[in-house]
């Protein structure tokens, strides 16, 4: 019998694997001072996230590691947003202070957190997903109960949380949706971020009774602005974080390019080619931006739905259109599918959002159709698909 040791393919690679070549290049390219435990210099970390502005960085021959690295490399931008925001985040982490990324859902807070962790410590996988069911063990430690029964409380029986592992190794721990954790669970972070150690009373009297953070350890947390009322953070915990707000993408062209890139990648992962016309994609992003801001590009007022019309949601809709075009070609023009997919995106939280989308059709969509646009005229004709 033949035994295969080949690893199965994964849908999504973590940032440190997806961009391994860029990380290795930047680590060799910038030999400036680095904070303790950092994989890259702060300057290189910013370049990794924001890109090299289309410029090919040159690696001196002495740093090419026997030809294993290219002589030149253009670093692609991975986060669409203000460079100043990324610089402030990097400075916060260099000072080993907690960083809290807040913003509306779908503004790439988690992606920015992942990229920063990969650049700073070479791994983004020391992550806790905050939920109402998250317990204090997720921030501290638990036990292997089979070993605990057999040996009693020993270091071997202790199961370190991602946060404790990050403390011991001087890396970045990520906490997603921290405000979804109950307040008493959140407050476990207060002493961790203040004292930089975790007490293990079960191991009292042994050298392992206290786990201290080594240089380089810090925490990046994320929180959605709409979730503030779920479990409000205590004032004590807030003081231990620097807050940075991640805003929606301001530039329409940049948002359209991002939606196209990510939707193309999603459809390609599904084994197909992305075949949505640029005009359809432009119209889709325009609808999302109008509904998100409450005002059209022409300056017409739009009633905003309760659902957040985020860039991430636009990517999902564009991906669905691409998959329908690729795998269900008998369904007609891809533009005909836009109203139905938009309705699925809008009508999530509030039944009244259906009416708000119809109001958008009766407003900006109709007025653009009357101005002579063939594409918007076709969308106006498809209004019945929203019923």
mmCIF file of C-alpha atoms in Angstrom:
data_model
loop_
_atom_site.group_PDB
_atom_site.id
_atom_site.type_symbol
_atom_site.label_atom_id
_atom_site.label_comp_id
_atom_site.label_asym_id
_atom_site.label_seq_id
_atom_site.Cartn_x
_atom_site.Cartn_y
_atom_site.Cartn_z
ATOM 1 C CA UNK A 1 0.000 0.000 0.000
ATOM 2 C CA UNK A 2 1.315 3.402 -0.992
ATOM 3 C CA UNK A 3 1.233 6.055 1.730
ATOM 4 C CA UNK A 4 1.238 9.639 0.573
ATOM 5 C CA UNK A 5 2.741 12.364 2.751
ATOM 6 C CA UNK A 6 1.669 15.219 0.500
ATOM 7 C CA UNK A 7 -0.169 17.954 2.358
ATOM 8 C CA UNK A 8 -3.672 18.749 1.117
ATOM 9 C CA UNK A 9 -4.185 22.100 -0.560
ATOM 10 C CA UNK A 10 -5.509 24.906 1.624
ATOM 11 C CA UNK A 11 -8.123 27.439 0.604
ATOM 12 C CA UNK A 12 -6.309 30.407 2.141
ATOM 13 C CA UNK A 13 -2.686 30.682 3.219
ATOM 14 C CA UNK A 14 -1.691 32.877 6.181
ATOM 15 C CA UNK A 15 0.050 36.113 5.253
ATOM 16 C CA UNK A 16 3.486 34.853 6.281
ATOM 17 C CA UNK A 17 3.226 32.011 3.748
ATOM 18 C CA UNK A 18 1.379 33.914 1.041
ATOM 19 C CA UNK A 19 4.021 36.656 1.024
ATOM 20 C CA UNK A 20 7.018 34.626 2.180
ATOM 21 C CA UNK A 21 9.221 35.827 -0.705
ATOM 22 C CA UNK A 22 8.539 39.498 0.073
ATOM 23 C CA UNK A 23 9.147 39.024 3.792
ATOM 24 C CA UNK A 24 12.457 37.276 3.164
ATOM 25 C CA UNK A 25 13.515 39.970 0.697
ATOM 26 C CA UNK A 26 12.626 42.832 3.052
ATOM 27 C CA UNK A 27 14.390 41.155 5.969
ATOM 28 C CA UNK A 28 17.590 41.085 3.908
ATOM 29 C CA UNK A 29 17.054 44.465 2.222
ATOM 30 C CA UNK A 30 16.741 46.642 5.315
ATOM 31 C CA UNK A 31 19.507 45.974 7.829
ATOM 32 C CA UNK A 32 18.630 48.909 10.054
ATOM 33 C CA UNK A 33 17.897 48.650 13.786
ATOM 34 C CA UNK A 34 14.996 46.437 14.811
ATOM 35 C CA UNK A 35 13.032 46.315 18.049
ATOM 36 C CA UNK A 36 13.701 43.134 20.066
ATOM 37 C CA UNK A 37 12.185 40.053 18.490
ATOM 38 C CA UNK A 38 11.115 41.757 15.252
ATOM 39 C CA UNK A 39 11.454 39.940 11.933
ATOM 40 C CA UNK A 40 11.623 43.233 9.978
ATOM 41 C CA UNK A 41 12.625 46.783 10.741
ATOM 42 C CA UNK A 42 9.698 49.136 11.388
ATOM 43 C CA UNK A 43 10.350 50.840 8.057
ATOM 44 C CA UNK A 44 10.320 47.507 6.202
ATOM 45 C CA UNK A 45 7.128 46.491 8.018
ATOM 46 C CA UNK A 46 5.388 49.624 6.688
ATOM 47 C CA UNK A 47 6.688 48.894 3.193
ATOM 48 C CA UNK A 48 5.427 45.303 3.413
ATOM 49 C CA UNK A 49 1.891 46.484 4.214
ATOM 50 C CA UNK A 50 1.739 49.582 1.974
ATOM 51 C CA UNK A 51 4.009 48.481 -0.872
ATOM 52 C CA UNK A 52 6.996 50.148 -2.481
ATOM 53 C CA UNK A 53 4.920 52.534 -4.656
ATOM 54 C CA UNK A 54 5.754 50.562 -7.797
ATOM 55 C CA UNK A 55 9.498 50.995 -7.273
ATOM 56 C CA UNK A 56 11.723 47.936 -7.486
ATOM 57 C CA UNK A 57 13.855 47.672 -4.365
ATOM 58 C CA UNK A 58 17.452 46.581 -4.989
ATOM 59 C CA UNK A 59 19.181 44.024 -2.790
ATOM 60 C CA UNK A 60 22.950 44.410 -2.440
ATOM 61 C CA UNK A 61 24.829 41.328 -3.733
ATOM 62 C CA UNK A 62 26.281 40.585 -0.282
ATOM 63 C CA UNK A 63 22.771 40.013 1.124
ATOM 64 C CA UNK A 64 21.385 37.675 -1.523
ATOM 65 C CA UNK A 65 22.068 34.499 0.454
ATOM 66 C CA UNK A 66 23.756 32.446 -2.260
ATOM 67 C CA UNK A 67 21.295 33.538 -4.933
ATOM 68 C CA UNK A 68 18.223 32.538 -2.982
ATOM 69 C CA UNK A 69 16.743 36.035 -3.191
ATOM 70 C CA UNK A 70 16.091 38.164 -6.268
ATOM 71 C CA UNK A 71 18.277 41.156 -7.021
ATOM 72 C CA UNK A 72 15.227 43.423 -7.300
ATOM 73 C CA UNK A 73 11.631 43.152 -6.149
ATOM 74 C CA UNK A 74 8.555 45.369 -6.274
ATOM 75 C CA UNK A 75 6.603 45.075 -3.022
ATOM 76 C CA UNK A 76 2.883 44.991 -3.768
ATOM 77 C CA UNK A 77 0.481 47.076 -1.643
ATOM 78 C CA UNK A 78 -1.750 44.849 0.474
ATOM 79 C CA UNK A 79 -3.789 47.360 2.456
ATOM 80 C CA UNK A 80 -5.712 50.195 0.805
ATOM 81 C CA UNK A 81 -5.659 53.044 3.280
ATOM 82 C CA UNK A 82 -3.569 55.847 4.713
ATOM 83 C CA UNK A 83 0.121 55.112 5.046
ATOM 84 C CA UNK A 84 0.139 57.345 8.135
ATOM 85 C CA UNK A 85 -2.305 54.946 9.814
ATOM 86 C CA UNK A 86 0.008 51.995 9.157
ATOM 87 C CA UNK A 87 2.996 53.974 10.425
ATOM 88 C CA UNK A 88 1.189 54.793 13.682
ATOM 89 C CA UNK A 89 0.286 51.122 14.103
ATOM 90 C CA UNK A 90 3.911 50.070 13.610
ATOM 91 C CA UNK A 91 5.157 52.682 16.076
ATOM 92 C CA UNK A 92 2.629 51.450 18.650
ATOM 93 C CA UNK A 93 3.840 47.876 18.254
ATOM 94 C CA UNK A 94 7.499 48.960 18.409
ATOM 95 C CA UNK A 95 6.717 50.427 21.823
ATOM 96 C CA UNK A 96 5.229 47.052 22.890
ATOM 97 C CA UNK A 97 1.897 48.731 23.556
ATOM 98 C CA UNK A 98 -1.426 47.097 22.739
ATOM 99 C CA UNK A 99 -3.003 48.149 19.424
ATOM 100 C CA UNK A 100 -6.783 48.200 18.951
ATOM 101 C CA UNK A 101 -8.089 48.536 15.386
ATOM 102 C CA UNK A 102 -11.677 49.780 15.329
ATOM 103 C CA UNK A 103 -14.024 50.568 12.465
ATOM 104 C CA UNK A 104 -17.144 49.557 10.609
ATOM 105 C CA UNK A 105 -17.444 45.887 9.615
ATOM 106 C CA UNK A 106 -15.662 45.020 6.388
ATOM 107 C CA UNK A 107 -12.959 47.696 6.519
ATOM 108 C CA UNK A 108 -10.082 45.176 6.517
ATOM 109 C CA UNK A 109 -9.212 45.437 10.212
ATOM 110 C CA UNK A 110 -8.519 41.711 10.450
ATOM 111 C CA UNK A 111 -6.442 41.752 7.288
ATOM 112 C CA UNK A 112 -4.355 44.670 8.578
ATOM 113 C CA UNK A 113 -3.918 42.860 11.898
ATOM 114 C CA UNK A 114 -2.736 39.744 10.085
ATOM 115 C CA UNK A 115 -0.294 41.663 7.880
ATOM 116 C CA UNK A 116 1.190 43.558 10.823
ATOM 117 C CA UNK A 117 1.646 40.372 12.864
ATOM 118 C CA UNK A 118 3.337 38.616 9.938
ATOM 119 C CA UNK A 119 5.691 41.562 9.365
ATOM 120 C CA UNK A 120 6.581 42.022 13.027
ATOM 121 C CA UNK A 121 6.919 38.473 14.293
ATOM 122 C CA UNK A 122 6.807 36.202 11.242
ATOM 123 C CA UNK A 123 3.512 34.569 12.197
ATOM 124 C CA UNK A 124 -0.103 35.704 12.272
ATOM 125 C CA UNK A 125 -1.515 32.471 13.655
ATOM 126 C CA UNK A 126 -1.360 33.217 17.398
ATOM 127 C CA UNK A 127 -4.984 34.296 17.273
ATOM 128 C CA UNK A 128 -7.998 34.242 19.598
ATOM 129 C CA UNK A 129 -11.437 34.674 18.019
ATOM 130 C CA UNK A 130 -13.586 36.600 20.445
ATOM 131 C CA UNK A 131 -17.164 35.409 20.939
ATOM 132 C CA UNK A 132 -19.748 35.441 23.708
ATOM 133 C CA UNK A 133 -18.545 31.923 24.534
ATOM 134 C CA UNK A 134 -14.834 32.790 24.762
ATOM 135 C CA UNK A 135 -13.485 31.971 28.224
ATOM 136 C CA UNK A 136 -10.554 33.344 30.191
ATOM 137 C CA UNK A 137 -8.580 30.213 29.255
ATOM 138 C CA UNK A 138 -8.326 31.561 25.697
ATOM 139 C CA UNK A 139 -6.189 34.428 27.038
ATOM 140 C CA UNK A 140 -4.361 32.531 29.762
ATOM 141 C CA UNK A 141 -4.051 28.743 29.765
ATOM 142 C CA UNK A 142 -5.958 25.496 30.081
ATOM 143 C CA UNK A 143 -5.117 21.903 30.926
ATOM 144 C CA UNK A 144 -4.712 18.597 29.149
ATOM 145 C CA UNK A 145 -7.074 16.725 31.452
ATOM 146 C CA UNK A 146 -5.686 13.284 30.653
ATOM 147 C CA UNK A 147 -2.213 14.414 31.745
ATOM 148 C CA UNK A 148 -3.669 16.393 34.635
ATOM 149 C CA UNK A 149 -5.343 13.271 36.030
ATOM 150 C CA UNK A 150 -2.240 11.158 35.452
ATOM 151 C CA UNK A 151 0.446 13.587 36.654
ATOM 152 C CA UNK A 152 -1.314 16.357 38.504
ATOM 153 C CA UNK A 153 -0.649 20.000 37.583
ATOM 154 C CA UNK A 154 2.676 19.921 35.733
ATOM 155 C CA UNK A 155 4.156 22.145 33.019
ATOM 156 C CA UNK A 156 3.606 19.272 30.570
ATOM 157 C CA UNK A 157 -0.126 19.193 31.353
ATOM 158 C CA UNK A 158 -0.561 22.940 30.881
ATOM 159 C CA UNK A 159 -2.020 24.015 27.510
ATOM 160 C CA UNK A 160 -0.801 27.490 26.628
ATOM 161 C CA UNK A 161 -3.225 29.931 25.014
ATOM 162 C CA UNK A 162 -2.140 31.793 21.856
ATOM 163 C CA UNK A 163 -1.549 34.831 24.097
ATOM 164 C CA UNK A 164 0.681 32.895 26.493
ATOM 165 C CA UNK A 165 2.578 31.380 23.559
ATOM 166 C CA UNK A 166 3.146 34.886 22.169
ATOM 167 C CA UNK A 167 4.379 36.063 25.592
ATOM 168 C CA UNK A 168 6.871 33.227 25.876
ATOM 169 C CA UNK A 169 8.204 33.675 22.335
ATOM 170 C CA UNK A 170 8.129 37.488 22.083
ATOM 171 C CA UNK A 171 5.572 37.616 19.271
ATOM 172 C CA UNK A 172 2.319 39.346 18.420
ATOM 173 C CA UNK A 173 -0.936 37.871 19.690
ATOM 174 C CA UNK A 174 -4.092 38.746 17.732
ATOM 175 C CA UNK A 175 -7.523 39.018 19.352
ATOM 176 C CA UNK A 176 -10.384 39.281 16.878
ATOM 177 C CA UNK A 177 -13.649 40.958 17.924
ATOM 178 C CA UNK A 178 -12.513 41.641 21.471
ATOM 179 C CA UNK A 179 -15.783 43.417 22.352
ATOM 180 C CA UNK A 180 -17.724 40.218 21.693
ATOM 181 C CA UNK A 181 -16.029 38.678 24.733
ATOM 182 C CA UNK A 182 -17.768 39.111 28.077
ATOM 183 C CA UNK A 183 -16.346 41.940 30.242
ATOM 184 C CA UNK A 184 -14.917 39.578 32.863
ATOM 185 C CA UNK A 185 -13.086 37.708 30.095
ATOM 186 C CA UNK A 186 -11.796 40.915 28.519
ATOM 187 C CA UNK A 187 -10.418 42.025 31.887
ATOM 188 C CA UNK A 188 -8.014 39.088 31.910
ATOM 189 C CA UNK A 189 -6.061 41.189 29.411
ATOM 190 C CA UNK A 190 -5.620 44.066 31.865
ATOM 191 C CA UNK A 191 -2.972 42.361 33.988
ATOM 192 C CA UNK A 192 -1.376 40.736 30.941
ATOM 193 C CA UNK A 193 -0.867 44.105 29.245
ATOM 194 C CA UNK A 194 0.174 45.814 32.497
ATOM 195 C CA UNK A 195 2.325 43.271 34.326
ATOM 196 C CA UNK A 196 3.435 41.340 31.222
ATOM 197 C CA UNK A 197 3.143 38.063 33.069
ATOM 198 C CA UNK A 198 0.642 35.351 33.852
ATOM 199 C CA UNK A 199 0.509 33.618 37.219
ATOM 200 C CA UNK A 200 -0.132 29.875 37.292
ATOM 201 C CA UNK A 201 -1.190 29.219 40.912
ATOM 202 C CA UNK A 202 -1.541 25.489 40.236
ATOM 203 C CA UNK A 203 2.253 25.377 39.784
ATOM 204 C CA UNK A 204 2.988 27.387 42.921
ATOM 205 C CA UNK A 205 6.379 26.656 44.400
ATOM 206 C CA UNK A 206 7.946 25.744 41.050
ATOM 207 C CA UNK A 207 9.923 27.869 38.554
ATOM 208 C CA UNK A 208 6.897 27.701 36.225
ATOM 209 C CA UNK A 209 4.524 29.419 38.656
ATOM 210 C CA UNK A 210 4.887 32.642 36.663
ATOM 211 C CA UNK A 211 5.135 33.014 32.872
ATOM 212 C CA UNK A 212 6.767 36.318 31.968
ATOM 213 C CA UNK A 213 6.596 37.998 28.586
ATOM 214 C CA UNK A 214 9.886 38.255 26.714
ATOM 215 C CA UNK A 215 10.793 41.350 24.647
ATOM 216 C CA UNK A 216 8.744 41.698 21.486
ATOM 217 C CA UNK A 217 5.426 40.540 22.910
ATOM 218 C CA UNK A 218 2.383 42.694 22.240
ATOM 219 C CA UNK A 219 -1.289 42.396 21.313
ATOM 220 C CA UNK A 220 -3.300 43.535 18.300
ATOM 221 C CA UNK A 221 -7.061 43.493 18.886
ATOM 222 C CA UNK A 222 -9.928 44.390 16.574
ATOM 223 C CA UNK A 223 -13.442 45.634 17.313
ATOM 224 C CA UNK A 224 -16.369 46.641 15.133
ATOM 225 C CA UNK A 225 -17.865 50.031 15.920
ATOM 226 C CA UNK A 226 -21.348 48.527 15.646
ATOM 227 C CA UNK A 227 -20.460 45.962 18.317
ATOM 228 C CA UNK A 228 -19.558 48.450 21.036
ATOM 229 C CA UNK A 229 -22.778 47.733 22.868
ATOM 230 C CA UNK A 230 -22.167 43.978 22.942
ATOM 231 C CA UNK A 231 -19.597 44.090 25.742
ATOM 232 C CA UNK A 232 -18.209 47.544 26.317
ATOM 233 C CA UNK A 233 -14.530 47.583 27.236
ATOM 234 C CA UNK A 234 -13.636 48.770 30.714
ATOM 235 C CA UNK A 235 -11.792 52.057 31.114
ATOM 236 C CA UNK A 236 -8.831 50.131 32.549
ATOM 237 C CA UNK A 237 -8.553 47.965 29.442
ATOM 238 C CA UNK A 238 -9.007 50.897 27.061
ATOM 239 C CA UNK A 239 -6.053 52.674 28.687
ATOM 240 C CA UNK A 240 -3.788 49.784 27.768
ATOM 241 C CA UNK A 241 -4.466 50.100 24.045
ATOM 242 C CA UNK A 242 -3.731 52.695 21.414
ATOM 243 C CA UNK A 243 -6.901 53.047 19.323
ATOM 244 C CA UNK A 244 -6.668 53.392 15.537
ATOM 245 C CA UNK A 245 -9.790 53.753 13.378
ATOM 246 C CA UNK A 246 -9.741 52.004 10.001
ATOM 247 C CA UNK A 247 -11.943 54.007 7.650
ATOM 248 C CA UNK A 248 -13.741 52.796 4.506
ATOM 249 C CA UNK A 249 -11.775 53.288 1.292
ATOM 250 C CA UNK A 250 -12.142 56.929 0.255
ATOM 251 C CA UNK A 251 -11.137 56.650 -3.415
ATOM 252 C CA UNK A 252 -13.701 55.015 -5.724
ATOM 253 C CA UNK A 253 -11.097 53.848 -8.254
ATOM 254 C CA UNK A 254 -8.981 52.277 -5.521
ATOM 255 C CA UNK A 255 -12.024 50.480 -4.107
ATOM 256 C CA UNK A 256 -13.035 49.184 -7.549
ATOM 257 C CA UNK A 257 -9.496 47.917 -8.186
ATOM 258 C CA UNK A 258 -9.467 46.143 -4.810
ATOM 259 C CA UNK A 259 -12.868 44.535 -5.431
ATOM 260 C CA UNK A 260 -11.702 43.370 -8.856
ATOM 261 C CA UNK A 261 -8.445 41.919 -7.495
ATOM 262 C CA UNK A 262 -9.997 40.076 -4.576
ATOM 263 C CA UNK A 263 -13.028 38.822 -6.523
ATOM 264 C CA UNK A 264 -10.725 37.582 -9.281
ATOM 265 C CA UNK A 265 -8.634 35.685 -6.742
ATOM 266 C CA UNK A 266 -11.753 34.184 -5.122
ATOM 267 C CA UNK A 267 -13.140 32.969 -8.453
ATOM 268 C CA UNK A 268 -9.758 31.576 -9.467
ATOM 269 C CA UNK A 269 -9.563 29.618 -6.202
ATOM 270 C CA UNK A 270 -12.880 28.083 -7.213
ATOM 271 C CA UNK A 271 -11.282 26.918 -10.463
ATOM 272 C CA UNK A 272 -12.695 29.470 -12.896
ATOM 273 C CA UNK A 273 -11.771 32.684 -14.671
ATOM 274 C CA UNK A 274 -13.293 36.002 -13.572
ATOM 275 C CA UNK A 275 -15.483 37.242 -16.419
ATOM 276 C CA UNK A 276 -17.373 40.248 -15.018
ATOM 277 C CA UNK A 277 -17.105 43.326 -17.232
ATOM 278 C CA UNK A 278 -15.422 46.417 -15.816
ATOM 279 C CA UNK A 279 -18.575 48.467 -16.429
ATOM 280 C CA UNK A 280 -20.663 46.078 -14.326
ATOM 281 C CA UNK A 281 -18.045 46.114 -11.567
ATOM 282 C CA UNK A 282 -17.936 49.926 -11.602
ATOM 283 C CA UNK A 283 -21.731 50.065 -11.272
ATOM 284 C CA UNK A 284 -21.681 47.550 -8.415
ATOM 285 C CA UNK A 285 -19.087 49.518 -6.443
ATOM 286 C CA UNK A 286 -20.991 52.747 -7.148
ATOM 287 C CA UNK A 287 -24.147 51.258 -5.615
ATOM 288 C CA UNK A 288 -22.222 50.127 -2.530
ATOM 289 C CA UNK A 289 -20.563 53.519 -2.068
ATOM 290 C CA UNK A 290 -23.838 55.429 -2.519
ATOM 291 C CA UNK A 291 -25.683 53.273 0.009
ATOM 292 C CA UNK A 292 -22.753 53.332 2.454
ATOM 293 C CA UNK A 293 -22.360 57.115 2.513
ATOM 294 C CA UNK A 294 -25.998 58.132 2.086
ATOM 295 C CA UNK A 295 -25.145 60.311 -0.899
ATOM 296 C CA UNK A 296 -24.577 59.516 -4.552
ATOM 297 C CA UNK A 297 -21.547 60.617 -6.540
ATOM 298 C CA UNK A 298 -23.800 63.259 -8.141
ATOM 299 C CA UNK A 299 -24.771 64.639 -4.734
ATOM 300 C CA UNK A 300 -28.273 63.112 -4.495
ATOM 301 C CA UNK A 301 -29.422 62.049 -1.043
ATOM 302 C CA UNK A 302 -29.751 58.294 -0.491
ATOM 303 C CA UNK A 303 -31.407 56.557 2.457
ATOM 304 C CA UNK A 304 -28.761 54.350 4.050
ATOM 305 C CA UNK A 305 -29.682 50.757 4.902
ATOM 306 C CA UNK A 306 -29.032 49.367 8.356
ATOM 307 C CA UNK A 307 -26.686 46.789 6.857
ATOM 308 C CA UNK A 308 -23.096 47.982 6.438
ATOM 309 C CA UNK A 309 -22.366 48.141 2.711
ATOM 310 C CA UNK A 310 -18.687 47.379 3.144
ATOM 311 C CA UNK A 311 -15.968 46.763 0.601
ATOM 312 C CA UNK A 312 -15.759 43.188 1.868
ATOM 313 C CA UNK A 313 -19.453 42.691 1.056
ATOM 314 C CA UNK A 314 -18.885 44.167 -2.415
ATOM 315 C CA UNK A 315 -16.133 41.594 -2.952
ATOM 316 C CA UNK A 316 -18.533 38.798 -1.995
ATOM 317 C CA UNK A 317 -21.171 40.026 -4.454
ATOM 318 C CA UNK A 318 -18.612 40.469 -7.242
ATOM 319 C CA UNK A 319 -17.279 36.965 -6.555
ATOM 320 C CA UNK A 320 -20.800 35.534 -6.753
ATOM 321 C CA UNK A 321 -21.368 37.264 -10.085
ATOM 322 C CA UNK A 322 -18.073 35.868 -11.377
ATOM 323 C CA UNK A 323 -18.933 32.341 -10.280
ATOM 324 C CA UNK A 324 -22.397 32.572 -11.824
ATOM 325 C CA UNK A 325 -20.877 33.775 -15.099
ATOM 326 C CA UNK A 326 -18.353 30.944 -15.084
ATOM 327 C CA UNK A 327 -20.483 28.006 -13.953
ATOM 328 C CA UNK A 328 -24.036 28.978 -14.951
ATOM 329 C CA UNK A 329 -23.553 30.616 -18.359
ATOM 330 C CA UNK A 330 -27.161 29.919 -19.332
ATOM 331 C CA UNK A 331 -28.377 32.451 -16.793
ATOM 332 C CA UNK A 332 -28.193 35.374 -19.234
ATOM 333 C CA UNK A 333 -26.281 38.634 -18.926
ATOM 334 C CA UNK A 334 -24.373 38.940 -15.655
ATOM 335 C CA UNK A 335 -25.869 42.433 -15.211
ATOM 336 C CA UNK A 336 -29.283 40.787 -14.839
ATOM 337 C CA UNK A 337 -28.028 39.076 -11.673
ATOM 338 C CA UNK A 338 -26.937 42.271 -9.916
ATOM 339 C CA UNK A 339 -30.284 43.257 -8.306
ATOM 340 C CA UNK A 340 -30.851 39.802 -6.795
ATOM 341 C CA UNK A 341 -27.363 39.609 -5.315
ATOM 342 C CA UNK A 342 -27.617 43.165 -4.014
ATOM 343 C CA UNK A 343 -30.893 42.322 -2.315
ATOM 344 C CA UNK A 344 -29.206 39.365 -0.621
ATOM 345 C CA UNK A 345 -26.463 41.671 0.659
ATOM 346 C CA UNK A 346 -28.798 44.450 1.865
ATOM 347 C CA UNK A 347 -31.640 42.495 3.457
ATOM 348 C CA UNK A 348 -29.841 41.010 6.459
ATOM 349 C CA UNK A 349 -30.581 42.965 9.612
ATOM 350 C CA UNK A 350 -33.705 44.996 8.947
ATOM 351 C CA UNK A 351 -36.702 44.120 6.749
ATOM 352 C CA UNK A 352 -37.085 47.836 6.016
ATOM 353 C CA UNK A 353 -33.776 47.740 4.117
ATOM 354 C CA UNK A 354 -35.641 46.114 1.240
ATOM 355 C CA UNK A 355 -37.668 49.292 0.878
ATOM 356 C CA UNK A 356 -34.532 51.416 1.111
ATOM 357 C CA UNK A 357 -32.977 49.508 -1.795
ATOM 358 C CA UNK A 358 -36.157 50.014 -3.825
ATOM 359 C CA UNK A 359 -35.950 53.706 -2.940
ATOM 360 C CA UNK A 360 -32.404 53.792 -4.278
ATOM 361 C CA UNK A 361 -33.656 52.262 -7.527
ATOM 362 C CA UNK A 362 -36.398 54.894 -7.750
ATOM 363 C CA UNK A 363 -33.853 57.627 -7.118
ATOM 364 C CA UNK A 364 -30.265 57.485 -8.436
ATOM 365 C CA UNK A 365 -30.767 54.417 -10.673
ATOM 366 C CA UNK A 366 -33.803 55.975 -12.401
ATOM 367 C CA UNK A 367 -32.146 59.388 -12.756
ATOM 368 C CA UNK A 368 -29.013 57.879 -14.293
ATOM 369 C CA UNK A 369 -31.189 55.896 -16.677
ATOM 370 C CA UNK A 370 -32.985 59.089 -17.692
ATOM 371 C CA UNK A 371 -29.622 60.763 -18.312
ATOM 372 C CA UNK A 372 -29.024 58.264 -21.117
ATOM 373 C CA UNK A 373 -26.755 55.595 -19.594
ATOM 374 C CA UNK A 374 -27.542 52.257 -21.245
ATOM 375 C CA UNK A 375 -26.171 50.266 -18.315
ATOM 376 C CA UNK A 376 -28.228 52.141 -15.713
ATOM 377 C CA UNK A 377 -31.248 51.957 -18.016
ATOM 378 C CA UNK A 378 -30.909 48.184 -17.999
ATOM 379 C CA UNK A 379 -30.615 48.186 -14.198
ATOM 380 C CA UNK A 380 -33.734 50.342 -13.972
ATOM 381 C CA UNK A 381 -35.590 47.858 -16.177
ATOM 382 C CA UNK A 382 -34.578 45.116 -13.728
ATOM 383 C CA UNK A 383 -36.356 46.795 -10.793
ATOM 384 C CA UNK A 384 -38.971 44.049 -10.740
ATOM 385 C CA UNK A 385 -36.191 41.605 -9.771
ATOM 386 C CA UNK A 386 -36.097 43.329 -6.383
ATOM 387 C CA UNK A 387 -39.679 42.327 -5.510
#
